[in-house]
XYZ file of C-alpha atoms in Angstrom:
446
model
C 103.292 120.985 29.900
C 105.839 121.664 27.126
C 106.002 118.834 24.600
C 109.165 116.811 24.112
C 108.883 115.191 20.909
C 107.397 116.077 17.088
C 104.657 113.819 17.671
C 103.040 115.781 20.434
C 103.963 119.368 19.159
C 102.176 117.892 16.101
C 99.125 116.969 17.747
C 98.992 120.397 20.142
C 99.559 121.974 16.859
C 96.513 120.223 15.083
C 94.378 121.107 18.210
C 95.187 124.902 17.910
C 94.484 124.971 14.011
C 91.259 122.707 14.052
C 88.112 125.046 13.070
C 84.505 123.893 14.029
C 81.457 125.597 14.863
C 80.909 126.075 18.628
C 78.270 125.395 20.800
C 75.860 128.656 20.078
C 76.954 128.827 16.525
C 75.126 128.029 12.838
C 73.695 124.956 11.633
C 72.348 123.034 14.318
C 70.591 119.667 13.328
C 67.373 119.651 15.063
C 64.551 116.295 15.266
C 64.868 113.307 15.897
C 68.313 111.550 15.765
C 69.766 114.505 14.281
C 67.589 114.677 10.798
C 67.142 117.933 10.218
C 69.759 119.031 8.340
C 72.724 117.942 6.533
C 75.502 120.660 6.950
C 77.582 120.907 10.512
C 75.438 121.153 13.892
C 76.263 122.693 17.145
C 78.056 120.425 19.754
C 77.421 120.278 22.967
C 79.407 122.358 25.758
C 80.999 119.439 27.706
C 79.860 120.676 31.137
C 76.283 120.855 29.477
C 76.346 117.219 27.838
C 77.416 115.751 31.300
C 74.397 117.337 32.873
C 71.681 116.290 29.835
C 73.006 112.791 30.787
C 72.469 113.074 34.432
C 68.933 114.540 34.043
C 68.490 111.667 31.204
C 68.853 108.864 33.858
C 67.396 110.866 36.498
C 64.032 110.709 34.420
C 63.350 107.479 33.905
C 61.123 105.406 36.248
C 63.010 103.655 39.142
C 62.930 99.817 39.192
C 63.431 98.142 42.818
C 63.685 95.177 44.175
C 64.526 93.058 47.281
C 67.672 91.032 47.612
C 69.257 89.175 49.986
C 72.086 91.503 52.143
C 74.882 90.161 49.721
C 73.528 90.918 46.852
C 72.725 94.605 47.564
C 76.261 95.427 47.345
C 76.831 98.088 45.114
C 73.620 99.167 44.511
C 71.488 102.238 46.390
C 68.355 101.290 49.180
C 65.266 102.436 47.702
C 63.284 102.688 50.889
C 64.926 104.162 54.200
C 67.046 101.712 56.228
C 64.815 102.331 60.002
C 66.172 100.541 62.755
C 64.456 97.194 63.707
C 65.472 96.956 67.357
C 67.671 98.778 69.835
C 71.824 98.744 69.564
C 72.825 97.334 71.542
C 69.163 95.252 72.294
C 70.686 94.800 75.907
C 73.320 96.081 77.790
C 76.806 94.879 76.841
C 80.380 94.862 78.046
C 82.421 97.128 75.709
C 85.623 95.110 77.065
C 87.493 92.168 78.559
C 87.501 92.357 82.620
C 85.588 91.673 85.296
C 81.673 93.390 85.858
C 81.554 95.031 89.603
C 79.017 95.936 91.715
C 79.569 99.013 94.099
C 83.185 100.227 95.334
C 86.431 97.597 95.737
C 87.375 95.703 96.497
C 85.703 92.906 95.111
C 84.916 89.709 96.272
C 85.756 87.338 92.983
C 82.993 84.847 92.045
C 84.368 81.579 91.665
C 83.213 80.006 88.316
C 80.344 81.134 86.036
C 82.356 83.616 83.856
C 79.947 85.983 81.837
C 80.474 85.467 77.801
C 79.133 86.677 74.903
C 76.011 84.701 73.698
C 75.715 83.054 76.542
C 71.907 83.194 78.743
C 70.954 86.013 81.274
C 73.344 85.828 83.735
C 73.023 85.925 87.266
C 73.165 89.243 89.177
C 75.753 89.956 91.078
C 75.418 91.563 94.522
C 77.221 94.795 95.699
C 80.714 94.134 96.274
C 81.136 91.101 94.000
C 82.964 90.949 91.001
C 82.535 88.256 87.704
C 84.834 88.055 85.177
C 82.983 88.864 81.681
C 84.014 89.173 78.067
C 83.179 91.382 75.313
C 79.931 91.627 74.067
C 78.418 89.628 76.851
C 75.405 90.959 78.453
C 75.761 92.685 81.813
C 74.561 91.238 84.855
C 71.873 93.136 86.785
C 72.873 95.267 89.209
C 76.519 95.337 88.133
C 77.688 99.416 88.067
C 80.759 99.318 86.023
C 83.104 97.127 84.142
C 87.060 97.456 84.677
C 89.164 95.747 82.209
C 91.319 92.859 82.486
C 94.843 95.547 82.158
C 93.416 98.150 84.773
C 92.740 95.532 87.550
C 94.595 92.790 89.926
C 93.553 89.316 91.957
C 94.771 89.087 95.127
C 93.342 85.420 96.560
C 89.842 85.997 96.563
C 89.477 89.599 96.157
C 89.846 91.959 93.120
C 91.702 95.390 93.100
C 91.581 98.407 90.727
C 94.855 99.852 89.625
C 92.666 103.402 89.159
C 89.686 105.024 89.845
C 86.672 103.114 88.603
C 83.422 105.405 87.334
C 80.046 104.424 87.731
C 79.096 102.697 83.652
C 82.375 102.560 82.244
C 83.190 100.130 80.084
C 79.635 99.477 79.268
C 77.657 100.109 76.006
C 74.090 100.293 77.468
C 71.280 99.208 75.668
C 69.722 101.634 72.901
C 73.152 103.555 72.708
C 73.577 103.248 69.445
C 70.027 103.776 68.037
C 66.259 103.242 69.306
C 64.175 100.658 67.199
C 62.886 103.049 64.726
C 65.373 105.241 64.338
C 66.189 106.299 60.675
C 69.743 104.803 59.907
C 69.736 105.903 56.398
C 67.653 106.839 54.164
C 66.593 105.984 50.911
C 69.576 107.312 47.942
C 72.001 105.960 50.111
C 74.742 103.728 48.422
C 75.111 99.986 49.845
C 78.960 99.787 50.768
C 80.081 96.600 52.681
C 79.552 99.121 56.211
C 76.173 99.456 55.096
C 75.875 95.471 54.894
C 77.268 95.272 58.162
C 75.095 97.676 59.593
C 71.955 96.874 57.971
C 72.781 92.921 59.785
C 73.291 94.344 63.121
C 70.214 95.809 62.902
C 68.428 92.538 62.104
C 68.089 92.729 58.289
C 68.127 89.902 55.927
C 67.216 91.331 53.077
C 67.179 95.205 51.902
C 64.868 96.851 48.826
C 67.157 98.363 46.326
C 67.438 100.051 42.849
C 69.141 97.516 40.571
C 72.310 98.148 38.260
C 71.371 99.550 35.607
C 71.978 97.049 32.476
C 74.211 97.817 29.879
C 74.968 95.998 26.670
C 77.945 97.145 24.732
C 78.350 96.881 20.255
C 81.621 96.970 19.158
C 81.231 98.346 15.800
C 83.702 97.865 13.080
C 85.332 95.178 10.396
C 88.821 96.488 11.254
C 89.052 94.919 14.537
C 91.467 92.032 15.197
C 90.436 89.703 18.561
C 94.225 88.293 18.979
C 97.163 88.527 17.967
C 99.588 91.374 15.886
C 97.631 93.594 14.100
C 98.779 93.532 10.085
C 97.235 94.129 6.874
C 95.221 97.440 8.075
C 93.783 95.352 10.672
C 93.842 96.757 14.583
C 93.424 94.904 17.726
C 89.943 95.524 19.065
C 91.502 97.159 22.711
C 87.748 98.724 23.084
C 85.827 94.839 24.256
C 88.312 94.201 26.922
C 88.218 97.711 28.510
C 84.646 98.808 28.185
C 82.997 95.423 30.114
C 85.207 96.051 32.938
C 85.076 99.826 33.264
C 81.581 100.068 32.859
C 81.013 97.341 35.780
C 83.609 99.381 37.753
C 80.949 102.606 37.048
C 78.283 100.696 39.204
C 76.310 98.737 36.348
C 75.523 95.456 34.940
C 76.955 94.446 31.664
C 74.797 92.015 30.398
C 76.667 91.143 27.195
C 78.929 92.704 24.546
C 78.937 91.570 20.687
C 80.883 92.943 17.688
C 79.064 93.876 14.871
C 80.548 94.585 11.315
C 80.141 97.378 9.285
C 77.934 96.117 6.369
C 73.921 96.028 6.116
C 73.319 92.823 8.529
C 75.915 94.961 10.946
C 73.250 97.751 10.557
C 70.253 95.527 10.666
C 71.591 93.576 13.900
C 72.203 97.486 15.498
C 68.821 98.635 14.807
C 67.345 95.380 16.365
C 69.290 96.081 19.166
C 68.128 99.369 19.229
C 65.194 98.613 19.689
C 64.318 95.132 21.053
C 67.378 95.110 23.691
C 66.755 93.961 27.370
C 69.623 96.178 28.570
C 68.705 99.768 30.072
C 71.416 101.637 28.187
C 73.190 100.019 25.154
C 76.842 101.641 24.694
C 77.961 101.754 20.842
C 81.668 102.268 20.217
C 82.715 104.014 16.095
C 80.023 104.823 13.503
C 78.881 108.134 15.258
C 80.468 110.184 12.695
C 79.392 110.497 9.164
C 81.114 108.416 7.199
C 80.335 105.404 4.250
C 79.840 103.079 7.236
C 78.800 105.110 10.126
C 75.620 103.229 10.639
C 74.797 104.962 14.254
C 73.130 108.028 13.031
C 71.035 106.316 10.385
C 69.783 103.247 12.531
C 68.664 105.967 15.635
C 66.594 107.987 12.995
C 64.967 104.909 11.830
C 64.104 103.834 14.936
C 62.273 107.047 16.133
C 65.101 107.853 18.451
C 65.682 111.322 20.176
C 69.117 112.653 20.012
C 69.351 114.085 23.042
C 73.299 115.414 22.884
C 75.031 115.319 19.201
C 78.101 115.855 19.813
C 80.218 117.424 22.363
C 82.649 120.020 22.206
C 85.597 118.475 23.821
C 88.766 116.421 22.190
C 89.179 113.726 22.239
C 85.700 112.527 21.784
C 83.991 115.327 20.160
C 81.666 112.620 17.995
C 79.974 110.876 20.730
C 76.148 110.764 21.525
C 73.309 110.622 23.496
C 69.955 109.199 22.364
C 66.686 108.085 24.069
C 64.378 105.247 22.538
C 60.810 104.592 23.141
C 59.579 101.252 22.878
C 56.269 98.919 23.679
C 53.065 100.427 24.105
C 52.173 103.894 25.988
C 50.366 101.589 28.656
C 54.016 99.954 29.224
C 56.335 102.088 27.635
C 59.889 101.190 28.131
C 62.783 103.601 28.000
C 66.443 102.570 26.622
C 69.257 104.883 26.097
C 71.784 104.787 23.478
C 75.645 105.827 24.489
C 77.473 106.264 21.029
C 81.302 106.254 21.781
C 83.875 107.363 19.419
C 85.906 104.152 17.936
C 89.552 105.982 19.077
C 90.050 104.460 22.052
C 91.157 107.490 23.992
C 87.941 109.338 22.729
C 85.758 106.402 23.942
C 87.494 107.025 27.383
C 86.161 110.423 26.736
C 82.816 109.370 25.786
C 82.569 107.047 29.032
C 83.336 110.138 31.774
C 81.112 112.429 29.714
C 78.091 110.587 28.905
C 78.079 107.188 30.729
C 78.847 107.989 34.025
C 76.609 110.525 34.583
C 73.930 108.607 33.172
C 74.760 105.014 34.606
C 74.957 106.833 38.161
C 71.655 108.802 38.071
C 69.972 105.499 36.579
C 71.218 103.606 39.728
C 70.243 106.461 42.155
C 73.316 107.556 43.003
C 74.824 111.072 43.765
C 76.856 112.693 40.946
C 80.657 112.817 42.458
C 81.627 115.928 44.459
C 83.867 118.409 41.902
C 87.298 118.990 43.179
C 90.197 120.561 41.406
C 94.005 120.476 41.962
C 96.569 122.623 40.300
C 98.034 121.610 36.995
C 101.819 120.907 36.937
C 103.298 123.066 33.766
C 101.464 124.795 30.788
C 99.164 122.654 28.907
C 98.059 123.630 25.691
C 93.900 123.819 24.581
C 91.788 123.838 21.814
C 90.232 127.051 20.360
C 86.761 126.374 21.267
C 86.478 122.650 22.752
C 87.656 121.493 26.353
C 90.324 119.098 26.390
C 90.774 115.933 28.792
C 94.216 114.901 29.583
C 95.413 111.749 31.465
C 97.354 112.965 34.806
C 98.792 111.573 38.045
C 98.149 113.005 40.908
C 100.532 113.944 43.389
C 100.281 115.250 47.033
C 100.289 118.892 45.063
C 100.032 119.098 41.388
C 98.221 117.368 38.633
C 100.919 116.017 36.424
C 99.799 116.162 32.638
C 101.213 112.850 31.017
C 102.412 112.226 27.547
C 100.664 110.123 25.010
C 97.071 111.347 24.637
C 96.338 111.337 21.486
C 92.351 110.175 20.519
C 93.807 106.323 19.617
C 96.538 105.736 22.759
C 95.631 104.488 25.854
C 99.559 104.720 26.794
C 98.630 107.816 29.005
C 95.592 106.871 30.212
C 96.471 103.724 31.907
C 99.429 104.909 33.868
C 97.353 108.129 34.788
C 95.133 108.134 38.093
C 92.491 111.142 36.479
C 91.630 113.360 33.282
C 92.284 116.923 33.896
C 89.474 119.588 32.458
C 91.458 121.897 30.419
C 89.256 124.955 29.623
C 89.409 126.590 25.940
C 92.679 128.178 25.242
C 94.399 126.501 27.245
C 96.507 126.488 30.983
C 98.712 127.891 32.731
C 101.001 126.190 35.002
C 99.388 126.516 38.634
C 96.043 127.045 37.493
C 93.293 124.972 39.265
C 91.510 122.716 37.037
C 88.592 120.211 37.670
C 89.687 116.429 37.867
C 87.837 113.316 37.007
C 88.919 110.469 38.913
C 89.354 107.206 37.580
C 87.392 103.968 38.905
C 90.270 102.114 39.826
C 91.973 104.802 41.413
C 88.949 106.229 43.430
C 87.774 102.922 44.925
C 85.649 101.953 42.229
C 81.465 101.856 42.306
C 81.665 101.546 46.275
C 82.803 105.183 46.848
């Protein structure tokens, strides 16, 4: 993509000029929360930081429990979904018509039509037909059903417009599954065609992994909660986005607070930190190392371990991953710690890097298939870092939109998916891997 103004040649040209030490280079910070050393430290390769965070969640104890059908939406079965009785549990009339017994035509019973929950009905002896409606059970000793279109009354007798084969039209008992059976099994996401299948086979209630919890801290004394921003004050767009995005990626947000940037900001972090009742807390600003970037600082203090310090891709290249012990070693509990970027772009970043991958192996579920589509125009890379760029997809390209800076969200919400650009750069035509959004690929039920 070839920019069209002097605000994005500006920013391509800041990209290909910014110097940093890539992953594999000198002075990597080492210990816990990053405290070994003061000078620059190795960021993560992107594709490597989205796998730490998907092991991260994958190793942490399960939590289950049993819900009502309703409330398992969303969330992945824990235990194998077996099949509690036959499907059909008796045999059943796959149409409207009339059930037959032997060759036409038919002698038409007058009265007792056949319907669907209705008692065992009677049999019906060989040429004699009963008009029966879906679902209904199947009289004994009737051999076929013909439906309502393919047939004809003529008085007292019935006639087929076509040939009529011996069990057509009828769903006979077991034909979907034997009781027993393995439906699914356990890992498998609960969709609503899961709910409806888990109720036909006679479940009320189905044992589940939870949502993981998620608390989100808006760091920051810039941030504005209405109206214009003025006097070098910004509106917070991070606490509107965040709750809803994250609930999109499958979890629970269980609250979200703004704290400032002075010592009770710190102080209310590090209790956070530490004494939270969500499974993953999600910071946004104050990973970097500035005056008032409190992350860092409250993480080493409470005995966290960094487990990815940075990330090698723009925009977002500040954002963490940290694991916290608390209680006792008889019942430990395990929290992690997302640290976003404050730019609201590079948060977007931090979410599709680190969040997802972690949110989705906390809940049990499988990591999204890769797929790749080819990149409309050139797009220009960074040096060393991967790049993620707001696109819309059409039937054959990936379009690369404007606006993309680390601060706009312009791009991003008219885009459908963030294209992987590799180091260097792209060509136009060249394949590259795409990250769906949550809106635009069905959300947490896909």
């Amino acid at each position: 993509m070839t920019p069209t103004n002097s605000a994005e040649q500006a920013l391509d040209e800041a990209l290909a000029l910014v110097s940093r030490v890539p992953e594999g280079g000198v002075g990597d910070r080492s210990g816990p929360a990053g405290g070994g050393g003061t000078g620059a430290h190795r960021a993560t390769g992107w594709q490597r930081a989205r796998d730490t965070a998907a092991r991260a969640g994958s190793g942490v104890r399960p939590r289950t429990h049993r819900v009502p059908l309703a409330a398992a939406l969303g969330e992945v079965l824990a235990a194998p979904l077996d099949a509690l009785t036959d499907l059909p549990s008796f045999d059943t009339s796959a149409m409207d018509g009339w059930a037959v017994s032997g060759p036409g035509p038919w002698s038409v019973r007058a009265g007792g039509d056949v319907l669907a929950g209705s008692e065992r009905p009677e049999p019906v002896t060989d040429g004699e037909a009963v008009r029966i409606a879906t679902g209904a059970r199947i009289p004994a000793d009737a051999t076929a059903v013909i439906r309502s279109e393919h047939c004809r009354e003529a008085g007292a007798q019935l006639f087929a417009d076509r040939p009529v084969l011996t069990g057509q039209d009828i769903r006979p008992r077991g034909q979907e599954c034997r009781s027993g059976d393995l439906l699914l099994p356990a890992g498998s996401l609960v969709t609503p065609a899961v709910l409806g299948l888990a109720a036909a086979a006679g479940y009320d209630e189905l044992t589940t992994r939870p949502r993981p919890r998620v608390e989100i801290l808006v760091l920051g004394d810039e941030l504005l909660t209405e109206g214009l921003p003025h006097e070098g004050l910004v509106r917070d767009a991070l606490s509107p986005m965040l709750g809803p995005w994250i609930d999109r990626l499958g979890a629970e947000v269980i609250g979200t607070r703004r704290l400032g940037d002075d010592p009770a900001g710190a102080a209310a972090l590090l209790e956070a930190v530490t004494t939270s009742t969500a499974d993953v807390l999600v910071t946004t600003g104050g990973t970097a190392a500035g005056p008032v970037d409190h992350v860092h600082p409250v993480l080493r203090e409470a005995g966290a371990e960094l487990l990815v310090d940075g990330v090698a891709v723009r925009p977002g290249h500040p954002m963490l991953l940290a694991r916290v012990e608390t209680g006792t070693p008889e019942a430990s509990a395990v929290r992690h710690v997302v640290g976003l970027p404050g730019n609201p772009l590079a948060a977007v970043s931090g979410l599709l890097t680190l969040a997802e991958p972690l949110l989705r192996a906390l809940a049990g579920r499988r990591r999204r298939p890769r797929y790749t589509a080819p990149v409309q125009g050139d797009v220009p890379g960074h040096p060393y870092d991967t790049r993620l760029v707001p696109v819309l997809l059409s039937d054959e390209h990936a379009v690369p939109l404007r606006y993309h800076g680390p601060a706009m969200l312009r791009g991003v919400a008219a885009a459908d998916a963030l294209a992987v650009v590799p180091p260097k750069g792209a060509r136009s035509g060249q394949e590259l891997e795409i990250l769906d959004l949550p809106w635009a690929s069905g959300g947490c039920f896909t």
